[in-house]
Short mmCIF file of C-alpha atoms in Angstrom, two decimals:
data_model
loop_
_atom_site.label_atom_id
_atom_site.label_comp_id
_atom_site.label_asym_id
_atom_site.label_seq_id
_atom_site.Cartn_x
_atom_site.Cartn_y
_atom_site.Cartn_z
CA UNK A 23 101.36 108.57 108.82
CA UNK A 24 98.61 106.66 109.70
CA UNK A 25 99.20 103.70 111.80
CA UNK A 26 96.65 100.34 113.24
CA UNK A 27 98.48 97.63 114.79
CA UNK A 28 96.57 95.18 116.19
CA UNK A 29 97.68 92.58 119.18
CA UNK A 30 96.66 89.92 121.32
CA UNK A 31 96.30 87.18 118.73
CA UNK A 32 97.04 83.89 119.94
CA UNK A 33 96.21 80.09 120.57
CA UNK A 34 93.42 79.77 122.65
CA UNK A 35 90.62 76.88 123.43
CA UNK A 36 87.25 76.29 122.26
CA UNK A 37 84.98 77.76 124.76
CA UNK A 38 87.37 80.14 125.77
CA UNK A 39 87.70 84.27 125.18
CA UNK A 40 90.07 86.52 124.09
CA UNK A 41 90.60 90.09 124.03
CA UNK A 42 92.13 91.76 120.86
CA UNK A 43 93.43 95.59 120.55
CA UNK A 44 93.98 97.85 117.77
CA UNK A 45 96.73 101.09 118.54
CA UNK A 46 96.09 103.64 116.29
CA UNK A 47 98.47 106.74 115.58
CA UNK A 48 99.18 109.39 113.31
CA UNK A 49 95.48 110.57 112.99
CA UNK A 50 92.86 112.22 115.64
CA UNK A 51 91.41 108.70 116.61
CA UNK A 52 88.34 110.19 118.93
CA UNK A 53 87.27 111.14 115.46
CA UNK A 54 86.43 108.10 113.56
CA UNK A 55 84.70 105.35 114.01
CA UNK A 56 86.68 101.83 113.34
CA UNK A 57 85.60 98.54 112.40
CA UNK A 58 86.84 94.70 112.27
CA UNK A 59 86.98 92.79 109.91
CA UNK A 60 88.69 89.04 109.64
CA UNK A 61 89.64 86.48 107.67
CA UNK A 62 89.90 82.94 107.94
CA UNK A 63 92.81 81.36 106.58
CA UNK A 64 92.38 80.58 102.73
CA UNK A 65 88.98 82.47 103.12
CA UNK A 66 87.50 86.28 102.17
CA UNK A 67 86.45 88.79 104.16
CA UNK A 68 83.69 88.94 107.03
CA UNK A 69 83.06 91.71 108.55
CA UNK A 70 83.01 91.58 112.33
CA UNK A 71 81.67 94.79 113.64
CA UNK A 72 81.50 98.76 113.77
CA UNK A 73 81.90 101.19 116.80
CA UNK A 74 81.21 104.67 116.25
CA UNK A 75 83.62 107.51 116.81
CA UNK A 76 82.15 108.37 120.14
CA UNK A 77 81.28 104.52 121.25
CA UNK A 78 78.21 105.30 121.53
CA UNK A 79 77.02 103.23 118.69
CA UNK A 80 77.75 100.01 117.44
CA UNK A 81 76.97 97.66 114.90
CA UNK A 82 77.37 93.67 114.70
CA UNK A 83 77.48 90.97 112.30
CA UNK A 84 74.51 88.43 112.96
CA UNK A 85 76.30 86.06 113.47
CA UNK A 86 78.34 87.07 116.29
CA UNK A 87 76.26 89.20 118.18
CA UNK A 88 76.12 88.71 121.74
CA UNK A 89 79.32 87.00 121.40
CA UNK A 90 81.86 89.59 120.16
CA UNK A 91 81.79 93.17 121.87
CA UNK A 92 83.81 96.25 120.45
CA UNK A 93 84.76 98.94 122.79
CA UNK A 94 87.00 102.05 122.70
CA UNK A 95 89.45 104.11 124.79
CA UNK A 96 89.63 107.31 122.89
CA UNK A 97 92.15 108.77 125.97
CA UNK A 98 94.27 105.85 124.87
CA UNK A 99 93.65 105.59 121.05
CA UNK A 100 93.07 102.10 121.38
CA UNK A 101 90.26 99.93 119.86
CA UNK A 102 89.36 96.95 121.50
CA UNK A 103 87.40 93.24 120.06
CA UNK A 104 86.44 91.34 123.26
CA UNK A 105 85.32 87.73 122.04
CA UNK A 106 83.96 84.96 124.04
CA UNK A 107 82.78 81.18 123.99
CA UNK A 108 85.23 80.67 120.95
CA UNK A 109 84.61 78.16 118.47
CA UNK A 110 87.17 76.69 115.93
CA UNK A 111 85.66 78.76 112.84
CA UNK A 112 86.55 81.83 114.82
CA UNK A 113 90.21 80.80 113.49
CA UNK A 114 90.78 83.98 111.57
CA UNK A 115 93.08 87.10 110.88
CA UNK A 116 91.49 89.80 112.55
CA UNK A 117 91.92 93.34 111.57
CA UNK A 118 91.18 96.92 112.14
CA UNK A 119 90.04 99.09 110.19
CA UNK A 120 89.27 103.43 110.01
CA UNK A 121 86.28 104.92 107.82
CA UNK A 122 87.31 107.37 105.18
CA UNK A 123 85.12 110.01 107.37
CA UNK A 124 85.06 111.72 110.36
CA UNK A 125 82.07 111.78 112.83
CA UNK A 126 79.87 109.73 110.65
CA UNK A 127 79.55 106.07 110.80
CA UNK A 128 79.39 103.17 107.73
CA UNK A 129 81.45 104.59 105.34
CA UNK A 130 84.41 102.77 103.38
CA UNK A 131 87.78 101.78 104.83
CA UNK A 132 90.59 103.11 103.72
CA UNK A 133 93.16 102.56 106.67
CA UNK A 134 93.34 98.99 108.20
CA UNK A 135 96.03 97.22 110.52
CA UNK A 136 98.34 93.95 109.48
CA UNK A 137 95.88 91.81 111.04
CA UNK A 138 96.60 89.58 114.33
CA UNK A 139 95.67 85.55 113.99
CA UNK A 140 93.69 84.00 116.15
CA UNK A 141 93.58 80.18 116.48
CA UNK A 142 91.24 78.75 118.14
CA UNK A 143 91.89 75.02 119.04
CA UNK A 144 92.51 72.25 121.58
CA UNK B 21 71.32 90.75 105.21
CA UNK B 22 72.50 91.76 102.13
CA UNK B 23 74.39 89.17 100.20
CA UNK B 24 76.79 90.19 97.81
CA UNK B 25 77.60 87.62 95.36
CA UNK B 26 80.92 87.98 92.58
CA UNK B 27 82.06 86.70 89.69
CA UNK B 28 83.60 84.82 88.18
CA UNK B 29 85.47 83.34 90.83
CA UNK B 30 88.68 83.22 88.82
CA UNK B 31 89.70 85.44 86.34
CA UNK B 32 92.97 84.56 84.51
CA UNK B 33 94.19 86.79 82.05
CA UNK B 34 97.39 88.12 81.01
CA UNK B 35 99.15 91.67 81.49
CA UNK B 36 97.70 94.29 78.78
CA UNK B 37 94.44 92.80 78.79
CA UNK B 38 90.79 94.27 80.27
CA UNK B 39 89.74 92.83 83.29
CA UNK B 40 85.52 93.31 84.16
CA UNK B 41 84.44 92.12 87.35
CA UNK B 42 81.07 91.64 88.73
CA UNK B 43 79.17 91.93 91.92
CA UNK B 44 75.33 91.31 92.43
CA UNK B 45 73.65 92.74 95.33
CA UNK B 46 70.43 90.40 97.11
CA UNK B 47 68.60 93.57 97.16
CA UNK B 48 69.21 97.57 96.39
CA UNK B 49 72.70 99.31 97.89
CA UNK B 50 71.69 101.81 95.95
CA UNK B 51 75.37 103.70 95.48
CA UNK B 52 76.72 102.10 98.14
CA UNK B 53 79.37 99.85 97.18
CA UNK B 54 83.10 99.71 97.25
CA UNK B 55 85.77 97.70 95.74
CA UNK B 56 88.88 96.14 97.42
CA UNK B 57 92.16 94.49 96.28
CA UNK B 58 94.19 91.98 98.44
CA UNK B 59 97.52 90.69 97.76
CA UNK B 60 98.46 87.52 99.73
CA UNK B 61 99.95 88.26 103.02
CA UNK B 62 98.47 91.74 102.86
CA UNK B 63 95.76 93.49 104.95
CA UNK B 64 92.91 94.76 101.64
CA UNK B 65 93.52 98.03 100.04
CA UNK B 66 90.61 100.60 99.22
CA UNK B 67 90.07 100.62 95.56
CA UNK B 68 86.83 102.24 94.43
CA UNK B 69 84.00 103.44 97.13
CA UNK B 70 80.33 104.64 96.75
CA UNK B 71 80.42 102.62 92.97
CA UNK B 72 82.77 104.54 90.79
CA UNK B 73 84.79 107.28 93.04
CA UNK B 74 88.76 105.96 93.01
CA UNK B 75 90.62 106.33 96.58
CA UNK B 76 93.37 108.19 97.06
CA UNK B 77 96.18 107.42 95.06
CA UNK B 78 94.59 104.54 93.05
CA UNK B 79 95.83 104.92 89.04
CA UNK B 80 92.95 105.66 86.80
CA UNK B 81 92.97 102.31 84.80
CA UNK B 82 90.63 101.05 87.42
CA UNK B 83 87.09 102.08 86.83
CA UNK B 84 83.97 101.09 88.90
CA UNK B 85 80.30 101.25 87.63
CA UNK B 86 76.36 99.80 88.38
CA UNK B 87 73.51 100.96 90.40
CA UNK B 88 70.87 99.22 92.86
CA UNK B 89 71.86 95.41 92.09
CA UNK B 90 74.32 95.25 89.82
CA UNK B 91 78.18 96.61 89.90
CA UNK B 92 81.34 96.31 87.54
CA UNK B 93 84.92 96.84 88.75
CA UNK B 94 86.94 97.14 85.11
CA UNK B 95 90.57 96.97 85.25
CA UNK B 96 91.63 98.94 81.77
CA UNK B 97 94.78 97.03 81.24
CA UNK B 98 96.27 94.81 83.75
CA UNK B 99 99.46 95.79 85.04
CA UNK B 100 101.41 92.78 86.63
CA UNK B 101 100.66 94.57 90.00
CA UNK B 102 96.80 94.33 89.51
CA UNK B 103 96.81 90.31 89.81
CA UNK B 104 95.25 89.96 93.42
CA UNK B 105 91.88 89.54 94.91
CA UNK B 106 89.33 91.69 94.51
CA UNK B 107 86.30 92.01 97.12
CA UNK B 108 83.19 94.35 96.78
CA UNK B 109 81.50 95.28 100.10
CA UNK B 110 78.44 97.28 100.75
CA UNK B 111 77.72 99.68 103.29
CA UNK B 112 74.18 100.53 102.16
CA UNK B 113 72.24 98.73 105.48
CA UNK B 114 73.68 96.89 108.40
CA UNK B 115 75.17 94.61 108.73
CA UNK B 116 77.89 95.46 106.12
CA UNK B 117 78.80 92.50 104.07
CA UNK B 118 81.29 91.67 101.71
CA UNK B 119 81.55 89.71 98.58
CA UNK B 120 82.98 86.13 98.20
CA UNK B 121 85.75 87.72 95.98
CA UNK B 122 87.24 87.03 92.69
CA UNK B 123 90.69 86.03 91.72
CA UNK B 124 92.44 87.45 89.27
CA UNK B 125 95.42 85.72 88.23
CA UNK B 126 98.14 85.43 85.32
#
């Protein structure tokens, strides 16, 4: 079955960066491309950002462009969030999430991951 | 970006009753929405994509609708499972955005 667990949530300072992953199993993962999406706590959802199934493209919300970079080892089935000069509203749940579609890009999700939490505070 | 905006925020109604939610898009999505339910503690599930197609495995009594602007998730009859939060999201022009959500509660 499919499978997205995410890691490498945490307590870190403002200012600071962080590096989230996303194992995925039970599906070919080289095939789809896979978004995040998070959550702050009591909040709804915000979408964080797309990378296509190749990595070749990617997509970002405004707000955290330049900031936030998604990446992807397709040897390793791993999807990576790489975040940096953290603020406290980056406090969130992050997860990952699969399209319903191979090969294609911005279509729904139907597979995410549990989430990690990331706290960002001094 | 497009801002998706639902309502009402809260919804409380009891099991056995019809649910209608809304979602109003800033500008056209043309098709291009989908509906999501969260439980608490719960990553969201995949309810309804491209307006009115049902995921896999989601029962029949939910029922999405609308075109360009305007959207309806409809819950039949609410089973005691149903009472969540419910999110539409568009994927009709980056960046994707999502809806505030709406409650629906006993």
């Amino acid at each position: 079955q499919v499978q997205l667990v995410e890691s490498g949530g945490g307590v870190v300072q403002p200012g600071r960066s962080l590096r989230l992953s996303c194992a995925a199993s039970g599906f070919t993962f080289s095939t789809y491309a896979m978004h995040w999406v998070r959550q702050a706590p009591g909040k709804g959802l915000e979408w964080v950002g797309v990378v296509s199934y190749d990595g070749t493209g990617k997509y970002y919300a405004v707000s955290m462009e330049g900031r936030f970079t998604i990446s992807r080892d397709n040897s390793k089935n791993t999807l990576y969030l790489q975040m940096n000069s953290l603020t406290t509203e980056d406090t969130a749940v992050y997860y990952c999430a699969r399209e319903t579609a191979i090969r294609e890009l911005s279509n729904p999700l139907d597979q995410w991951g549990q989430g990690t939490l990331v706290t960002v505070s001094s | 970006e497009i801002v998706l905006t639902q309502s009402p925020a809260t919804l409380s109604l009891s099991p056995g009753e019809r649910a209608t939610l809304s979602c109003r898009a800033s500008q056209s999505v043309s098709y291009y929405l989908a509906w999501y339910q969260q439980k608490p503690g719960q990553a969201p599930r995949l309810l309804i994509y491209d307006t009115s197609n049902r995921a896999t495995g989601i029962p029949a009594r939910f029922s999405g609708s609308g075109s360009g602007t305007d959207f309806t998730l409809t819950i039949s009859s609410l089973e005691p499972e149903d009472f969540a939060v419910y999110y539409c999201q568009q994927r009709s022009k980056w960046p994707l955005t999502f809806g505030g959500g709406t409650k629906v509660e006993i």
